[in-house]
mmCIF file of C-alpha atoms and ligand atoms in Angstrom:
data_model
loop_
_atom_site.group_PDB
_atom_site.id
_atom_site.type_symbol
_atom_site.label_atom_id
_atom_site.label_comp_id
_atom_site.label_asym_id
_atom_site.label_seq_id
_atom_site.Cartn_x
_atom_site.Cartn_y
_atom_site.Cartn_z
ATOM 1 C CA MET A 447 77.771 132.247 89.412
ATOM 2 C CA GLU A 448 79.041 128.951 90.792
ATOM 3 C CA LYS A 449 82.515 129.607 89.320
ATOM 4 C CA ILE A 450 82.690 133.111 90.889
ATOM 5 C CA ARG A 451 81.818 131.595 94.262
ATOM 6 C CA ASP A 452 84.477 128.889 93.790
ATOM 7 C CA ARG A 453 87.079 131.558 92.968
ATOM 8 C CA GLU A 454 86.170 133.479 96.136
ATOM 9 C CA ILE A 455 86.488 130.367 98.274
ATOM 10 C CA ILE A 456 89.817 129.430 96.667
ATOM 11 C CA SER A 457 91.184 132.910 97.341
ATOM 12 C CA LYS A 458 90.121 132.673 101.021
ATOM 13 C CA ILE A 459 91.708 129.214 101.282
ATOM 14 C CA ASN A 460 94.943 130.576 99.791
ATOM 15 C CA THR A 461 95.104 133.392 102.358
ATOM 16 C CA LEU A 462 94.323 131.097 105.277
ATOM 17 C CA ARG A 463 96.757 128.347 104.342
ATOM 18 C CA LYS A 464 99.641 130.865 104.346
ATOM 19 C CA GLU A 465 98.539 132.505 107.598
ATOM 20 C CA LYS A 466 98.139 129.193 109.381
ATOM 21 C CA ASN A 467 101.097 127.322 107.818
ATOM 22 C CA ALA A 468 98.693 124.627 106.624
ATOM 23 C CA VAL A 469 99.262 121.992 103.965
ATOM 24 C CA ILE A 470 96.405 120.593 101.876
ATOM 25 C CA LEU A 471 96.812 116.923 100.945
ATOM 26 C CA ALA A 472 94.282 115.434 98.532
ATOM 27 C CA HIS A 473 93.581 111.992 97.117
ATOM 28 C CA TYR A 474 93.016 111.420 93.382
ATOM 29 C CA TYR A 475 89.334 110.642 94.053
ATOM 30 C CA GLN A 476 88.601 114.179 95.279
ATOM 31 C CA THR A 477 86.692 116.634 93.065
ATOM 32 C CA PRO A 478 88.712 118.414 90.324
ATOM 33 C CA GLU A 479 88.524 121.778 92.170
ATOM 34 C CA ILE A 480 90.027 120.243 95.311
ATOM 35 C CA GLN A 481 92.731 118.364 93.366
ATOM 36 C CA ASP A 482 93.715 121.586 91.586
ATOM 37 C CA LEU A 483 94.122 123.583 94.779
ATOM 38 C CA ALA A 484 95.910 120.931 96.855
ATOM 39 C CA ASP A 485 99.577 121.338 97.764
ATOM 40 C CA PHE A 486 100.014 117.645 97.088
ATOM 41 C CA ILE A 487 97.871 114.974 95.419
ATOM 42 C CA GLY A 488 98.688 111.304 95.524
ATOM 43 C CA ASP A 489 97.734 107.724 96.305
ATOM 44 C CA SER A 490 97.435 106.422 99.875
ATOM 45 C CA LEU A 491 101.147 105.641 100.210
ATOM 46 C CA GLN A 492 102.342 108.947 98.761
ATOM 47 C CA LEU A 493 99.921 110.849 100.992
ATOM 48 C CA SER A 494 101.163 109.115 104.141
ATOM 49 C CA GLN A 495 104.784 109.686 103.060
ATOM 50 C CA GLU A 496 103.985 113.346 102.508
ATOM 51 C CA ALA A 497 102.249 113.554 105.895
ATOM 52 C CA ALA A 498 105.325 111.991 107.513
ATOM 53 C CA LYS A 499 107.689 114.653 106.175
ATOM 54 C CA THR A 500 105.578 117.826 106.275
ATOM 55 C CA ASP A 501 106.657 120.727 108.468
ATOM 56 C CA ALA A 502 103.238 122.397 108.264
ATOM 57 C CA SER A 503 101.417 123.079 111.545
ATOM 58 C CA ILE A 504 98.010 121.980 110.211
ATOM 59 C CA ILE A 505 97.311 119.129 107.803
ATOM 60 C CA VAL A 506 94.044 119.538 105.893
ATOM 61 C CA PHE A 507 93.406 116.039 104.649
ATOM 62 C CA SER A 508 91.050 115.995 101.719
ATOM 63 C CA GLY A 509 90.395 112.312 101.432
ATOM 64 C CA VAL A 510 88.617 109.814 103.674
ATOM 65 C CA HIS A 511 88.787 109.278 107.422
ATOM 66 C CA PHE A 512 91.341 106.428 107.515
ATOM 67 C CA MET A 513 93.766 108.563 105.470
ATOM 68 C CA ALA A 514 93.481 111.569 107.802
ATOM 69 C CA GLU A 515 93.706 109.235 110.805
ATOM 70 C CA THR A 516 96.942 107.737 109.432
ATOM 71 C CA ALA A 517 98.369 111.262 109.081
ATOM 72 C CA LYS A 518 97.440 111.957 112.738
ATOM 73 C CA ILE A 519 98.992 108.690 113.941
ATOM 74 C CA ILE A 520 102.251 109.712 112.255
ATOM 75 C CA ASN A 521 102.036 113.345 113.422
ATOM 76 C CA PRO A 522 100.528 113.454 116.929
ATOM 77 C CA ARG A 523 101.626 117.040 117.581
ATOM 78 C CA LYS A 524 100.106 118.454 114.397
ATOM 79 C CA LYS A 525 96.474 119.361 113.976
ATOM 80 C CA VAL A 526 94.857 117.141 111.338
ATOM 81 C CA VAL A 527 91.466 118.197 109.981
ATOM 82 C CA LEU A 528 89.109 116.512 107.521
ATOM 83 C CA PRO A 529 86.519 118.609 105.610
ATOM 84 C CA ASP A 530 83.683 116.214 106.537
ATOM 85 C CA LEU A 531 83.819 113.522 109.234
ATOM 86 C CA ASN A 532 81.295 111.484 107.201
ATOM 87 C CA ALA A 533 84.031 110.746 104.678
ATOM 88 C CA GLY A 534 84.299 107.098 105.679
ATOM 89 C CA CYS A 535 85.163 103.988 103.656
ATOM 90 C CA SER A 536 83.145 100.825 103.066
ATOM 91 C CA LEU A 537 86.274 98.698 103.273
ATOM 92 C CA ALA A 538 87.260 100.154 106.642
ATOM 93 C CA ASP A 539 83.673 99.637 107.856
ATOM 94 C CA SER A 540 83.742 95.985 106.757
ATOM 95 C CA CYS A 541 86.324 95.131 109.419
ATOM 96 C CA PRO A 542 85.040 95.754 112.985
ATOM 97 C CA PRO A 543 87.875 95.592 115.578
ATOM 98 C CA ASP A 544 86.151 93.112 117.969
ATOM 99 C CA LYS A 545 85.475 90.598 115.186
ATOM 100 C CA PHE A 546 88.941 91.047 113.699
ATOM 101 C CA GLU A 547 90.610 90.513 117.089
ATOM 102 C CA LYS A 548 88.688 87.244 117.471
ATOM 103 C CA PHE A 549 89.732 86.209 113.936
ATOM 104 C CA ILE A 550 93.404 86.786 114.850
ATOM 105 C CA ASN A 551 93.045 84.906 118.154
ATOM 106 C CA ASP A 552 91.308 82.004 116.382
ATOM 107 C CA ASN A 553 94.258 81.788 113.961
ATOM 108 C CA PRO A 554 97.399 82.188 116.088
ATOM 109 C CA GLY A 555 100.926 82.321 114.663
ATOM 110 C CA HIS A 556 100.072 84.447 111.620
ATOM 111 C CA THR A 557 101.714 87.685 110.546
ATOM 112 C CA VAL A 558 98.886 90.198 110.264
ATOM 113 C CA ILE A 559 99.081 92.433 107.190
ATOM 114 C CA THR A 560 96.388 95.064 106.868
ATOM 115 C CA TYR A 561 95.572 97.242 103.905
ATOM 116 C CA ILE A 562 95.737 100.917 104.943
ATOM 117 C CA ASN A 563 91.949 101.237 104.285
ATOM 118 C CA CYS A 564 91.070 100.309 107.880
ATOM 119 C CA SER A 565 90.581 102.027 111.233
ATOM 120 C CA ALA A 566 93.321 102.897 113.749
ATOM 121 C CA GLU A 567 91.994 100.076 115.982
ATOM 122 C CA ILE A 568 92.567 97.538 113.186
ATOM 123 C CA LYS A 569 96.039 98.938 112.476
ATOM 124 C CA ALA A 570 96.764 98.588 116.205
ATOM 125 C CA LEU A 571 96.050 94.835 115.903
ATOM 126 C CA SER A 572 98.406 94.496 112.894
ATOM 127 C CA ASP A 573 102.057 93.613 112.375
ATOM 128 C CA ILE A 574 102.407 95.654 109.237
ATOM 129 C CA VAL A 575 100.299 97.921 107.044
ATOM 130 C CA CYS A 576 100.384 98.066 103.243
ATOM 131 C CA THR A 577 98.794 100.051 100.421
ATOM 132 C CA SER A 578 97.940 99.000 96.890
ATOM 133 C CA SER A 579 101.273 100.346 95.660
ATOM 134 C CA ASN A 580 103.549 98.475 98.070
ATOM 135 C CA ALA A 581 101.538 95.365 99.036
ATOM 136 C CA GLU A 582 103.662 92.937 97.001
ATOM 137 C CA LYS A 583 106.862 94.331 98.484
ATOM 138 C CA ILE A 584 105.414 94.063 102.010
ATOM 139 C CA ILE A 585 104.336 90.440 101.474
ATOM 140 C CA HIS A 586 107.782 89.543 100.097
ATOM 141 C CA SER A 587 109.328 91.017 103.249
ATOM 142 C CA ILE A 588 107.636 88.334 105.391
ATOM 143 C CA PRO A 589 109.708 85.132 105.710
ATOM 144 C CA LYS A 590 108.265 82.405 103.426
ATOM 145 C CA GLU A 591 107.514 79.988 106.271
ATOM 146 C CA LYS A 592 105.366 82.539 108.149
ATOM 147 C CA PRO A 593 101.603 82.191 107.520
ATOM 148 C CA ILE A 594 99.827 85.480 106.761
ATOM 149 C CA ILE A 595 96.438 86.982 107.602
ATOM 150 C CA PHE A 596 95.432 89.672 105.096
ATOM 151 C CA ALA A 597 92.596 92.165 105.731
ATOM 152 C CA PRO A 598 90.245 93.778 104.994
ATOM 153 C CA ASP A 599 90.005 93.677 101.150
ATOM 154 C CA VAL A 600 89.272 90.195 99.790
ATOM 155 C CA ASN A 601 89.742 91.199 96.122
ATOM 156 C CA LEU A 602 93.157 92.716 96.758
ATOM 157 C CA GLY A 603 93.988 89.672 98.920
ATOM 158 C CA LYS A 604 93.093 87.218 96.130
ATOM 159 C CA TYR A 605 95.063 89.261 93.605
ATOM 160 C CA LEU A 606 98.119 89.314 95.886
ATOM 161 C CA GLN A 607 97.914 85.564 96.467
ATOM 162 C CA LYS A 608 98.204 85.076 92.710
ATOM 163 C CA LYS A 609 100.991 87.633 92.274
ATOM 164 C CA THR A 610 103.156 86.475 95.173
ATOM 165 C CA GLY A 611 102.284 82.761 95.284
ATOM 166 C CA ARG A 612 101.694 83.140 99.057
ATOM 167 C CA LYS A 613 98.544 81.551 100.395
ATOM 168 C CA MET A 614 96.942 83.900 102.893
ATOM 169 C CA LEU A 615 94.020 83.776 105.286
ATOM 170 C CA LEU A 616 91.699 86.465 103.899
ATOM 171 C CA TRP A 617 89.223 88.723 105.645
ATOM 172 C CA THR A 618 86.231 89.164 103.321
ATOM 173 C CA GLY A 619 85.745 92.934 103.172
ATOM 174 C CA VAL A 620 85.005 94.787 99.934
ATOM 175 C CA CYS A 621 84.936 98.286 98.498
ATOM 176 C CA ILE A 622 81.418 99.051 97.278
ATOM 177 C CA VAL A 623 82.797 101.205 94.452
ATOM 178 C CA HIS A 624 85.196 98.642 92.988
ATOM 179 C CA GLU A 625 82.633 95.845 93.421
ATOM 180 C CA ALA A 626 80.153 97.748 91.246
ATOM 181 C CA PHE A 627 81.838 97.388 87.847
ATOM 182 C CA SER A 628 79.775 95.475 85.310
ATOM 183 C CA LYS A 629 81.593 92.835 83.240
ATOM 184 C CA GLU A 630 78.865 92.871 80.545
ATOM 185 C CA LYS A 631 78.938 96.649 80.140
ATOM 186 C CA LEU A 632 82.737 96.590 80.136
ATOM 187 C CA ILE A 633 82.705 94.118 77.244
ATOM 188 C CA ASN A 634 80.214 96.300 75.342
ATOM 189 C CA ILE A 635 82.369 99.406 75.791
ATOM 190 C CA SER A 636 85.451 97.402 74.702
ATOM 191 C CA LEU A 637 83.620 96.405 71.524
ATOM 192 C CA LEU A 638 82.906 100.072 70.804
ATOM 193 C CA HIS A 639 86.576 100.972 71.488
ATOM 194 C CA PRO A 640 88.546 97.943 70.297
ATOM 195 C CA GLU A 641 91.887 99.806 70.613
ATOM 196 C CA ALA A 642 91.287 100.811 74.251
ATOM 197 C CA LYS A 643 93.365 99.116 76.955
ATOM 198 C CA ILE A 644 91.563 98.209 80.184
ATOM 199 C CA ILE A 645 93.389 99.233 83.364
ATOM 200 C CA ALA A 646 92.100 98.393 86.853
ATOM 201 C CA HIS A 647 92.655 99.020 90.554
ATOM 202 C CA PRO A 648 93.310 95.746 92.457
ATOM 203 C CA GLU A 649 90.272 96.319 94.716
ATOM 204 C CA SER A 650 88.174 95.335 91.673
ATOM 205 C CA GLU A 651 86.662 91.852 91.394
ATOM 206 C CA GLU A 652 88.699 89.037 89.819
ATOM 207 C CA ILE A 653 86.397 88.946 86.792
ATOM 208 C CA ILE A 654 87.278 92.594 86.017
ATOM 209 C CA LEU A 655 90.989 92.134 86.788
ATOM 210 C CA GLN A 656 91.118 89.232 84.297
ATOM 211 C CA THR A 657 90.252 91.683 81.498
ATOM 212 C CA ALA A 658 92.923 94.241 82.470
ATOM 213 C CA ALA A 659 96.143 94.949 80.581
ATOM 214 C CA PHE A 660 97.448 96.699 83.697
ATOM 215 C CA ILE A 661 96.576 96.488 87.414
ATOM 216 C CA GLY A 662 97.926 98.980 89.943
ATOM 217 C CA SER A 663 97.402 101.677 92.539
ATOM 218 C CA THR A 664 95.885 105.014 91.530
ATOM 219 C CA SER A 665 99.318 106.612 91.006
ATOM 220 C CA ALA A 666 100.575 103.556 89.095
ATOM 221 C CA MET A 667 97.509 103.722 86.817
ATOM 222 C CA ILE A 668 98.241 107.388 86.049
ATOM 223 C CA SER A 669 101.911 106.628 85.258
ATOM 224 C CA TYR A 670 100.866 103.730 83.036
ATOM 225 C CA VAL A 671 98.483 105.857 80.964
ATOM 226 C CA LYS A 672 101.072 108.621 80.695
ATOM 227 C CA ASN A 673 103.895 106.342 79.527
ATOM 228 C CA ASP A 674 102.104 103.674 77.492
ATOM 229 C CA PRO A 675 101.966 104.260 73.718
ATOM 230 C CA ALA A 676 98.236 103.370 73.528
ATOM 231 C CA ARG A 677 95.880 106.305 72.898
ATOM 232 C CA GLU A 678 92.681 104.943 74.529
ATOM 233 C CA PHE A 679 92.071 103.486 77.988
ATOM 234 C CA ILE A 680 89.084 102.137 79.912
ATOM 235 C CA VAL A 681 89.732 102.993 83.558
ATOM 236 C CA ALA A 682 88.327 100.691 86.264
ATOM 237 C CA THR A 683 88.613 102.698 89.457
ATOM 238 C CA GLU A 684 86.862 105.659 91.072
ATOM 239 C CA ALA A 685 86.093 108.217 88.353
ATOM 240 C CA GLY A 686 87.762 111.153 90.173
ATOM 241 C CA ILE A 687 91.125 109.839 88.986
ATOM 242 C CA LEU A 688 90.292 110.855 85.401
ATOM 243 C CA HIS A 689 90.932 114.520 86.198
ATOM 244 C CA GLN A 690 94.630 114.170 87.061
ATOM 245 C CA MET A 691 95.081 111.345 84.538
ATOM 246 C CA GLN A 692 93.851 113.581 81.719
ATOM 247 C CA LYS A 693 96.129 116.402 82.847
ATOM 248 C CA GLU A 694 99.130 114.075 82.777
ATOM 249 C CA ALA A 695 98.106 112.401 79.520
ATOM 250 C CA PRO A 696 96.525 115.141 77.400
ATOM 251 C CA GLY A 697 95.154 113.994 74.074
ATOM 252 C CA LYS A 698 94.510 110.415 75.241
ATOM 253 C CA LEU A 699 90.936 109.113 75.381
ATOM 254 C CA LEU A 700 89.987 108.037 78.919
ATOM 255 C CA ILE A 701 86.752 106.111 79.395
ATOM 256 C CA PRO A 702 85.457 105.399 82.915
ATOM 257 C CA ALA A 703 84.601 101.712 83.374
ATOM 258 C CA PRO A 704 80.805 101.345 83.648
ATOM 259 C CA ALA A 705 79.092 100.323 86.858
ATOM 260 C CA ASN A 706 76.083 98.060 87.393
ATOM 261 C CA GLU A 707 72.557 99.389 86.892
ATOM 262 C CA ASP A 708 71.818 99.594 90.611
ATOM 263 C CA ASN A 709 74.791 101.874 91.254
ATOM 264 C CA THR A 710 73.792 105.497 91.870
ATOM 265 C CA CYS A 711 76.271 106.736 89.264
ATOM 266 C CA ALA A 712 76.698 105.479 85.658
ATOM 267 C CA CYS A 713 80.447 105.470 86.250
ATOM 268 C CA SER A 714 81.873 104.734 89.692
ATOM 269 C CA GLU A 715 82.024 107.499 92.232
ATOM 270 C CA CYS A 716 82.900 106.989 95.881
ATOM 271 C CA ALA A 717 80.154 108.762 97.826
ATOM 272 C CA PHE A 718 82.470 108.948 100.855
ATOM 273 C CA MET A 719 85.216 110.756 98.943
ATOM 274 C CA LYS A 720 82.705 113.105 97.391
ATOM 275 C CA VAL A 721 81.214 114.427 100.662
ATOM 276 C CA ASN A 722 84.224 116.749 100.811
ATOM 277 C CA THR A 723 83.541 120.014 98.980
ATOM 278 C CA LEU A 724 85.520 123.184 98.389
ATOM 279 C CA GLU A 725 83.300 125.018 100.871
ATOM 280 C CA LYS A 726 83.743 122.374 103.595
ATOM 281 C CA LEU A 727 87.486 122.442 102.980
ATOM 282 C CA TYR A 728 87.505 126.217 103.494
ATOM 283 C CA LEU A 729 85.413 125.958 106.672
ATOM 284 C CA CYS A 730 87.570 123.240 108.192
ATOM 285 C CA LEU A 731 90.711 125.286 107.536
ATOM 286 C CA LYS A 732 89.050 128.387 109.013
ATOM 287 C CA ASN A 733 87.559 126.690 112.095
ATOM 288 C CA GLU A 734 90.302 124.035 112.438
ATOM 289 C CA LYS A 735 87.679 121.348 112.792
ATOM 290 C CA PRO A 736 86.448 118.653 112.466
ATOM 291 C CA GLU A 737 89.717 117.533 113.980
ATOM 292 C CA ILE A 738 90.993 113.949 113.918
ATOM 293 C CA ILE A 739 91.706 112.632 117.413
ATOM 294 C CA VAL A 740 93.242 109.226 118.081
ATOM 295 C CA PRO A 741 93.508 107.931 121.683
ATOM 296 C CA GLU A 742 97.222 107.741 122.556
ATOM 297 C CA GLU A 743 97.180 104.037 123.497
ATOM 298 C CA ILE A 744 95.709 103.096 120.094
ATOM 299 C CA ARG A 745 97.946 105.568 118.279
ATOM 300 C CA LEU A 746 101.153 104.082 119.678
ATOM 301 C CA LYS A 747 100.065 100.555 118.716
ATOM 302 C CA ALA A 748 98.945 101.655 115.236
ATOM 303 C CA LEU A 749 102.138 103.641 114.617
ATOM 304 C CA LYS A 750 104.472 100.612 114.619
ATOM 305 C CA PRO A 751 102.905 98.774 111.646
ATOM 306 C CA ILE A 752 102.685 102.065 109.711
ATOM 307 C CA GLU A 753 106.357 102.848 110.412
ATOM 308 C CA ARG A 754 107.316 99.351 109.254
ATOM 309 C CA MET A 755 105.466 99.974 106.021
ATOM 310 C CA LEU A 756 107.118 103.371 105.496
ATOM 311 C CA GLU A 757 110.544 101.880 106.210
ATOM 312 C CA ILE A 758 110.054 99.019 103.744
ATOM 313 C CA SER A 759 108.667 101.423 101.138
ATOM 314 C CA SER A 760 111.641 103.754 101.379
ATOM 315 C CA ALA A 761 114.287 103.396 98.695
ATOM 316 C CA LYS A 762 116.907 102.535 101.350
ATOM 317 C CA TYR A 763 115.218 99.313 102.437
ATOM 318 C CA SER A 764 116.231 95.961 100.987
ATOM 319 C CA PHE A 765 113.856 93.161 101.959
ATOM 320 C CA THR A 766 116.057 90.208 101.001
ATOM 321 C CA ASP A 767 116.675 89.402 104.686
ATOM 322 C CA GLY A 768 113.005 89.499 105.675
ATOM 323 C CA PHE A 769 111.512 91.817 108.263
ATOM 324 C CA SER A 770 111.753 91.259 111.982
ATOM 325 C CA PHE A 771 108.910 92.036 114.397
ATOM 326 C CA SER A 772 111.005 91.915 117.534
ATOM 327 C CA ASN A 773 110.350 95.530 118.645
HETATM 328 P P1 LIG B 1018 95.260 104.022 96.304
HETATM 329 O O1 LIG B 1018 96.155 103.756 97.462
HETATM 330 O O2 LIG B 1018 95.626 103.181 95.113
HETATM 331 O O3 LIG B 1018 95.223 105.473 96.002
HETATM 332 O O4 LIG B 1018 93.785 103.549 96.681
HETATM 333 C C1 LIG B 1018 93.036 104.129 97.698
HETATM 334 C C2 LIG B 1018 91.626 103.712 97.667
HETATM 335 O O5 LIG B 1018 90.852 104.040 98.540
HETATM 336 C C3 LIG B 1018 91.185 102.891 96.573
HETATM 337 O O6 LIG B 1018 89.809 102.734 96.642
HETATM 338 FE FE1 LIG B 1019 86.927 103.172 100.493
HETATM 339 FE FE2 LIG B 1019 86.225 102.222 98.132
HETATM 340 FE FE3 LIG B 1019 85.883 104.794 98.647
HETATM 341 FE FE4 LIG B 1019 88.390 103.781 98.310
HETATM 342 S S1 LIG B 1019 86.761 103.935 96.778
HETATM 343 S S2 LIG B 1019 87.703 105.171 99.918
HETATM 344 S S3 LIG B 1019 88.105 101.747 99.241
HETATM 345 S S4 LIG B 1019 84.839 103.075 99.678
#
């Protein structure tokens, strides 16, 4: 019954997306049905690159609010809709603009790098934005003598300090999903699957990252599993990724990393990502709402650090000369 209903909704979505010249962008943490119907699935960087080059009139962003907001900042003349406005992000919430502005003012002279998981107001206070797949490259683009503020994710910040050797002033925000992995349970699962390689997203705590054979963004984790000769992997990130990972690496055993007892899910699911459903996606395409609106003053300020990121991330850019913030 459920499947018949899903098929009906998918058929309606397919008709509407053609009629309205809409593109459906989805993150790897969305439900399998949404991933399978999307025009494009990717990590945060790939999704913003896709949003930057789309010629669709409507962008249906099946992800969380900061992702849809980034697409709107890049595309002010396009309509950007999100299936459910409650699709927030604990990391974005952990960095309120008034407190972050004070933090910057209390520490003058720093280059402000913000992880894309933050609000438009926070981006507007930043020099440059980064994602988990380009953060090292972005940090290397800042002249060595320039001190750096990094926000909002403290785990990613600590990991990047180690990788780049740059000491940074860190904001102490966290992702509730990546904080929930249990080291003890991870060890127990590793004992049951001694051949399995642990791979982790850099938002995870240091104690989890220390156990990982590979650390990377969601898309980098998928590529790793696809190309590595190992047959078994324990995956420490949001469990939605397993759907696309399994499609790209059929025949490999993928085990979601276990979360702590007090987590609502035995594996790790992002409740924000999962508020989007097939039905809500259909309704938002049909009604063209809820729509993402960003006040123009904030948008213009937030656009610059996003454009810098996109420029540095493009194949053309060589960061050996450092990046200038003169504009
Ligand atoms: P990626 O950019 O690696 O897809 O990560 C997004 C995210 O929200 C991780 O929790
Ligand atoms: Fe935010 Fe964490 Fe969910 Fe990613 S997994 S969207 S960082 S709450």
